[in-house]
Short mmCIF file of N, CA, C and O in Angstrom, two decimals:
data_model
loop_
_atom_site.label_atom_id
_atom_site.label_comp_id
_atom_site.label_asym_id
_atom_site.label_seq_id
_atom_site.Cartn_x
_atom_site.Cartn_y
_atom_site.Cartn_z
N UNK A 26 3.85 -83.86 -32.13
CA UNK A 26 4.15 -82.49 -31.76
C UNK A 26 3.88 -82.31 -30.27
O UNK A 26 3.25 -83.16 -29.65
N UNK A 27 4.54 -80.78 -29.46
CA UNK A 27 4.39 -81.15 -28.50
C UNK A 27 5.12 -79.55 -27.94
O UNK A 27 5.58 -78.58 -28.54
N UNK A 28 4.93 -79.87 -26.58
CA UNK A 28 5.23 -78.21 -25.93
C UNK A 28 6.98 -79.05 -25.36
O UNK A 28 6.96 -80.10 -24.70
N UNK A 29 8.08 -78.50 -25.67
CA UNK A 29 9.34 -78.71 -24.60
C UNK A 29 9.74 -77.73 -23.83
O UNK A 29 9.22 -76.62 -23.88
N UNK A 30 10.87 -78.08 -22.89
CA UNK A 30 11.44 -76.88 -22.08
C UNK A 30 10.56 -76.55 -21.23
O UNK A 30 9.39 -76.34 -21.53
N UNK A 31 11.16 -76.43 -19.75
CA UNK A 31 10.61 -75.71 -18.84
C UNK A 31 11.34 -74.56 -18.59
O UNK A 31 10.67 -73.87 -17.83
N UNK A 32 12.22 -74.09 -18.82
CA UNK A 32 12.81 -72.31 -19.10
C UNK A 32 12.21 -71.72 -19.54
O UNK A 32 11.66 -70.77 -18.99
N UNK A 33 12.07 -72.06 -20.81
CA UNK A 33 11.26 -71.77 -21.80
C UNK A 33 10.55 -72.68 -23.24
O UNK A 33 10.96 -73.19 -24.28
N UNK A 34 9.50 -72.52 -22.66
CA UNK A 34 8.56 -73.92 -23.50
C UNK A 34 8.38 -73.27 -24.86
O UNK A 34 8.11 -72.11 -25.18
N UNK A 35 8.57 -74.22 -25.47
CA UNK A 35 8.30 -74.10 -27.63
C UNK A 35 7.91 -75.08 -27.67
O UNK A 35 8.02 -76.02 -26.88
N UNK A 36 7.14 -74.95 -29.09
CA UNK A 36 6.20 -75.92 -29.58
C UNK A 36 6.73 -76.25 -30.47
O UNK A 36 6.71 -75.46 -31.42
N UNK A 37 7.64 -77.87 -30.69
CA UNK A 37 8.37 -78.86 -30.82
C UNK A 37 7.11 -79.99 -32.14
O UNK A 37 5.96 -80.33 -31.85
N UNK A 38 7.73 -80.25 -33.27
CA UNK A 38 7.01 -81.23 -34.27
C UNK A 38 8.16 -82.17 -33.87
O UNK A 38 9.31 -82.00 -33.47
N UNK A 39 7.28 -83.36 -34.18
CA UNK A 39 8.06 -84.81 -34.29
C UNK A 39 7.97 -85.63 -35.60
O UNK A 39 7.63 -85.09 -36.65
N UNK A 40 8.23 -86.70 -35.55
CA UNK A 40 7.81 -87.60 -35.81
C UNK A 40 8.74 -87.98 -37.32
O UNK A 40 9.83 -87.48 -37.59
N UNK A 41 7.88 -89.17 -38.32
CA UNK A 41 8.53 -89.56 -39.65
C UNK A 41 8.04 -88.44 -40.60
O UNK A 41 9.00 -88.42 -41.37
N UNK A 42 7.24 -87.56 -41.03
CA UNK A 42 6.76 -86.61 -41.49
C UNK A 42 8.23 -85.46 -41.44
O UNK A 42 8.70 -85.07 -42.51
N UNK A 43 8.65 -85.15 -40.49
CA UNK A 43 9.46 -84.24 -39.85
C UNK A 43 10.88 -84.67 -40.43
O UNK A 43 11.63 -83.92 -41.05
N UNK A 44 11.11 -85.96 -40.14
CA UNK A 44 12.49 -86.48 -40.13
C UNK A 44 12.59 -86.99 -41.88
O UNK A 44 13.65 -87.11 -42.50
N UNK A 45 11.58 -87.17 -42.29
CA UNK A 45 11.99 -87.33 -43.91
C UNK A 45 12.04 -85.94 -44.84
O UNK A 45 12.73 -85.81 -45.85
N UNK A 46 11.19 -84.95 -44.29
CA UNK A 46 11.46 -83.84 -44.80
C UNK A 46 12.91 -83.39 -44.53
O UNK A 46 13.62 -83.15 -45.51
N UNK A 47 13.39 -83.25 -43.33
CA UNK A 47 14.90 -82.99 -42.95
C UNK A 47 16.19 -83.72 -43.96
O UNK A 47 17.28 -83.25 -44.28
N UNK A 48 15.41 -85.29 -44.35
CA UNK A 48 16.31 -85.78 -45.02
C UNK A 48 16.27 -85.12 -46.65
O UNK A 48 17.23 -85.16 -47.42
N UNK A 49 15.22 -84.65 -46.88
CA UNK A 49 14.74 -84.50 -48.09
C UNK A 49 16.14 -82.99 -48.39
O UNK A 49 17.01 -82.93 -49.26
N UNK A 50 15.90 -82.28 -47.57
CA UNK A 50 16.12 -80.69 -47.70
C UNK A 50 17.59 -80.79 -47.74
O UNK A 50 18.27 -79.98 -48.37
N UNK A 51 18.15 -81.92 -46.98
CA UNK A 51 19.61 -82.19 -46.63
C UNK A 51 20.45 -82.51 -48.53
O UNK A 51 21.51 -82.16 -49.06
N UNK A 52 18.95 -83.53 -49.07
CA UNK A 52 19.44 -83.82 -50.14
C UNK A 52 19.26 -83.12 -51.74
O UNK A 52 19.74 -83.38 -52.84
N UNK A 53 18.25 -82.05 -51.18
CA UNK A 53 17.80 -81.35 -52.07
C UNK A 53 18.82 -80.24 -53.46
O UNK A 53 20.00 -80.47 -53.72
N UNK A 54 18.12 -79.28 -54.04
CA UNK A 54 18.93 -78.56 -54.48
C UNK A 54 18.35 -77.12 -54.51
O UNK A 54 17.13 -76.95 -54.40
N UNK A 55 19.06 -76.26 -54.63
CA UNK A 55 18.90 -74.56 -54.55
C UNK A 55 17.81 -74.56 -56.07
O UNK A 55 17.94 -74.91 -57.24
N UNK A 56 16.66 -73.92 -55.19
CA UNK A 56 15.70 -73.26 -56.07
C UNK A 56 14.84 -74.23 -56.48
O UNK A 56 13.78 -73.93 -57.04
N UNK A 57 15.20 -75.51 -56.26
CA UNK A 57 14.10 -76.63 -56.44
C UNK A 57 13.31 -77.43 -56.00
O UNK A 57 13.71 -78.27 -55.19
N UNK A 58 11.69 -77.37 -56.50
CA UNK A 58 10.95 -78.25 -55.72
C UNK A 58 11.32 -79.46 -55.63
O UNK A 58 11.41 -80.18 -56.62
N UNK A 59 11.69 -79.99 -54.01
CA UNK A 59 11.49 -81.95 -54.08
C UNK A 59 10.24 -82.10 -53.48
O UNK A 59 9.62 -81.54 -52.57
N UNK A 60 10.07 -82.90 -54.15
CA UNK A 60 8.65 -84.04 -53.20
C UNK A 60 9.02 -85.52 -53.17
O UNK A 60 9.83 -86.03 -53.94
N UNK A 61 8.51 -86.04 -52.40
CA UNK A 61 8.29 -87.28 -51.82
C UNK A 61 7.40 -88.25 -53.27
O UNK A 61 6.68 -87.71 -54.11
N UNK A 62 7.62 -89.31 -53.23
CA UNK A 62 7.16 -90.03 -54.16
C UNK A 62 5.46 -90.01 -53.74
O UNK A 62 4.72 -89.78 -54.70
N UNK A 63 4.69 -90.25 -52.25
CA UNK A 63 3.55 -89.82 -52.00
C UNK A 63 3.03 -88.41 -52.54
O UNK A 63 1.92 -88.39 -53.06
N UNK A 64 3.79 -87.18 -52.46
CA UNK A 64 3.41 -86.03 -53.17
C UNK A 64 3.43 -86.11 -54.52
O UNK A 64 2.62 -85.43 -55.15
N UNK A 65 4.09 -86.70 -55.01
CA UNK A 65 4.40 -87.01 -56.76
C UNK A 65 3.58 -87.97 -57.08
O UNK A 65 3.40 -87.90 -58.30
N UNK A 66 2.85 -89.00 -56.54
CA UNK A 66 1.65 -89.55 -56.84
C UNK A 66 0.27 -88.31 -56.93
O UNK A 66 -0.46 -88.03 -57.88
N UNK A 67 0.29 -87.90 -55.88
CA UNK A 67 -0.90 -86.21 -55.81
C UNK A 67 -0.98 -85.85 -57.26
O UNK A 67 -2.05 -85.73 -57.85
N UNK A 68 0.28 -85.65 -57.87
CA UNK A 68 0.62 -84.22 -58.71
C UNK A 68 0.73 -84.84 -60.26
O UNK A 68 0.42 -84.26 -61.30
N UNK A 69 1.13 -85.81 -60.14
CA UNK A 69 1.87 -86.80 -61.81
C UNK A 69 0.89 -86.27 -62.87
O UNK A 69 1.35 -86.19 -64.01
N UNK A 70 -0.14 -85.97 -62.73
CA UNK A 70 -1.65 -86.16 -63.76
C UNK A 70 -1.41 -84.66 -64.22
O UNK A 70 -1.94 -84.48 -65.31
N UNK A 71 -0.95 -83.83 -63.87
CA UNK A 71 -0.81 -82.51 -64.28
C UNK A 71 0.17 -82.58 -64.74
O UNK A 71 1.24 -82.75 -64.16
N UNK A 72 -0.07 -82.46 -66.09
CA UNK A 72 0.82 -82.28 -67.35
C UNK A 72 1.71 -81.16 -67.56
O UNK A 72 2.71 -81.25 -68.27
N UNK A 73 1.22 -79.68 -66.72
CA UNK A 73 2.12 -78.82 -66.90
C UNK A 73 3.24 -78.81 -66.09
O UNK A 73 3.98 -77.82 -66.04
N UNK A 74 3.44 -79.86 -65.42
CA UNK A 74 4.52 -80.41 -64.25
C UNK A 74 5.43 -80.92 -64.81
O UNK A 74 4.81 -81.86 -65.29
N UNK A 75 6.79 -81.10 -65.27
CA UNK A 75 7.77 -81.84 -65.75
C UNK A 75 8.42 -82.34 -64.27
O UNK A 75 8.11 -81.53 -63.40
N UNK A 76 9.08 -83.25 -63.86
CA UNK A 76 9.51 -84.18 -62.72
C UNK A 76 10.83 -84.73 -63.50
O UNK A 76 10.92 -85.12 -64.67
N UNK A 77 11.65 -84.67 -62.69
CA UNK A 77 13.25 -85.65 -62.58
C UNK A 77 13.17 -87.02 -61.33
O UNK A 77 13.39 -86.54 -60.21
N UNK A 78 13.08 -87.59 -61.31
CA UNK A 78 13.18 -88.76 -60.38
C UNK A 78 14.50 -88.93 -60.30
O UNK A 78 15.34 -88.76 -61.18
N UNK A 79 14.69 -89.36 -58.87
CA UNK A 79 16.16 -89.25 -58.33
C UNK A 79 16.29 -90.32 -56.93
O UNK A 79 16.02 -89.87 -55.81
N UNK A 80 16.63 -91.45 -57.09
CA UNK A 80 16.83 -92.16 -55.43
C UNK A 80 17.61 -91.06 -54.69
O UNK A 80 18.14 -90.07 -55.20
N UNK A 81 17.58 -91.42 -53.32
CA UNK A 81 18.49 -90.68 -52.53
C UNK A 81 18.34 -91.57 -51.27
O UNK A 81 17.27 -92.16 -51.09
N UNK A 82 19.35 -91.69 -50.40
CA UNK A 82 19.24 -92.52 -49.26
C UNK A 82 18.65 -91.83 -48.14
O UNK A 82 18.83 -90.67 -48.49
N UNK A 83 18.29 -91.80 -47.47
CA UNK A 83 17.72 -90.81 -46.19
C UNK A 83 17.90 -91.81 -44.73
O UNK A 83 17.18 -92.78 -44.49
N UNK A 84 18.79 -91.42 -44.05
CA UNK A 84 19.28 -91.89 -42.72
C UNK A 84 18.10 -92.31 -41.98
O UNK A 84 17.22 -91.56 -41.56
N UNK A 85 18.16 -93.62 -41.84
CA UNK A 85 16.96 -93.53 -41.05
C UNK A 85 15.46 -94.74 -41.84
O UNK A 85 14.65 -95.59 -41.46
N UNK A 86 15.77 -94.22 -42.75
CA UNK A 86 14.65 -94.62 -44.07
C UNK A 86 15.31 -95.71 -44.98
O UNK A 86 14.87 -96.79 -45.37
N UNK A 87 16.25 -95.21 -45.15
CA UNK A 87 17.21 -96.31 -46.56
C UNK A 87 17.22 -95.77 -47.81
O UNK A 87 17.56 -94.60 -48.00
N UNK A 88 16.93 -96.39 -48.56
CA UNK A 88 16.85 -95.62 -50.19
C UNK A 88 15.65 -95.20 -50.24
O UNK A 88 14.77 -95.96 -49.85
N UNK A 89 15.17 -93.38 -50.89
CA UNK A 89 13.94 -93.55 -51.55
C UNK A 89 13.49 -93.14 -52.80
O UNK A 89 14.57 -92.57 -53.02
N UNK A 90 13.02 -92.97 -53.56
CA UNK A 90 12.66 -92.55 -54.46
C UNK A 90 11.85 -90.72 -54.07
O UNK A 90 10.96 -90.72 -53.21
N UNK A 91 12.23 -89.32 -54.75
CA UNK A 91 12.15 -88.58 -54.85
C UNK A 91 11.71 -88.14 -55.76
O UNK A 91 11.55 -88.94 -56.68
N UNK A 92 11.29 -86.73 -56.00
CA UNK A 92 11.43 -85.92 -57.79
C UNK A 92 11.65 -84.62 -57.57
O UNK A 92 11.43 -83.90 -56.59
N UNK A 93 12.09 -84.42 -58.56
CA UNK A 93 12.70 -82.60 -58.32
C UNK A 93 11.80 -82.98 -59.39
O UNK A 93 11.55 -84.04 -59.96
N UNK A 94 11.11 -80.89 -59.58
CA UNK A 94 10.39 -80.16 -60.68
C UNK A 94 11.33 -79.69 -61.04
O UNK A 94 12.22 -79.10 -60.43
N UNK A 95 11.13 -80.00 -62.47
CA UNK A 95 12.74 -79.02 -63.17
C UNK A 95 12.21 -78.33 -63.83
O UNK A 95 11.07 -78.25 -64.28
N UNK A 96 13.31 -77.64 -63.90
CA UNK A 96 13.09 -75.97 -64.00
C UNK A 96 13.25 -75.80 -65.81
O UNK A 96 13.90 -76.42 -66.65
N UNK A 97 12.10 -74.37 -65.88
CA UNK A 97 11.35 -74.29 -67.62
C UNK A 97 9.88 -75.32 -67.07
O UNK A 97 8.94 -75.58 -67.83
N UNK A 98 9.96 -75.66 -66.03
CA UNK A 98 7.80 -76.17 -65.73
C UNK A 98 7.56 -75.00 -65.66
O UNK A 98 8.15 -74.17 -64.97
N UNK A 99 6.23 -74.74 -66.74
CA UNK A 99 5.93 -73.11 -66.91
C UNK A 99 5.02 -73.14 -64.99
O UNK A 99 4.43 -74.08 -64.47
N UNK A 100 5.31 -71.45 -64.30
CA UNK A 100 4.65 -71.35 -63.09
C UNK A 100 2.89 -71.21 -63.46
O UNK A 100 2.43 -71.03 -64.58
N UNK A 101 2.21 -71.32 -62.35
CA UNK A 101 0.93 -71.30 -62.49
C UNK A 101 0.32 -69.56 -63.32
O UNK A 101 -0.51 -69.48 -64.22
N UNK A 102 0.90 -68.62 -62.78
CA UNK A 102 0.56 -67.18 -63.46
C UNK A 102 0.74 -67.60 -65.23
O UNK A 102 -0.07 -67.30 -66.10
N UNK A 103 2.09 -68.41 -65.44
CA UNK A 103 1.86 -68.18 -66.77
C UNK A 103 1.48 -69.67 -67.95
O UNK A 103 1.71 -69.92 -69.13
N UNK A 104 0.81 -70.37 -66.83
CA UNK A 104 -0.59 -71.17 -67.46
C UNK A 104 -1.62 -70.92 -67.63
O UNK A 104 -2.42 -71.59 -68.28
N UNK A 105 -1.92 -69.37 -66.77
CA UNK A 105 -3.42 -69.04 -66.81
C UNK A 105 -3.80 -67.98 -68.34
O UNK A 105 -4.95 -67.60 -68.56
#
């Protein structure tokens, strides 16, 4: 991350963090959580989570492995 522009300076993120999310969102779908196979390692153990696994190529990266939360995973208000 970083300050650009001397007109006018903004505060600019970089990096593989940045550029796989971009790929992610590019490949994503309306209304659904994706995560990264690192976030889906975090989360797998919580049972009230249902997951779709899905490769997708990401420019840059090559093939990766993804998961959409599909939808009917009851939300947290109505687990409690």
């Amino acid at each position: 991350s970083g300050v650009v522009g001397s007109q006018k300076p903004q505060f600019a993120l970089f990096g593989d963090t940045i550029n796989t999310a971009s790929r992610m969102m590019s490949t994503g779908e309306v209304d659904r959580i994706h995560v990264s196979s690192e976030t889906y390692e975090l989360v797998r153990h919580q049972r009230s989570f249902y997951w779709h696994q899905q490769e997708i190529f990401a420019k840059g990266k090559g093939m990766m492995t993804t998961y959409l939360l599909e939808k009917g995973t009851p939300t947290m208000a109505e687990t409690l």
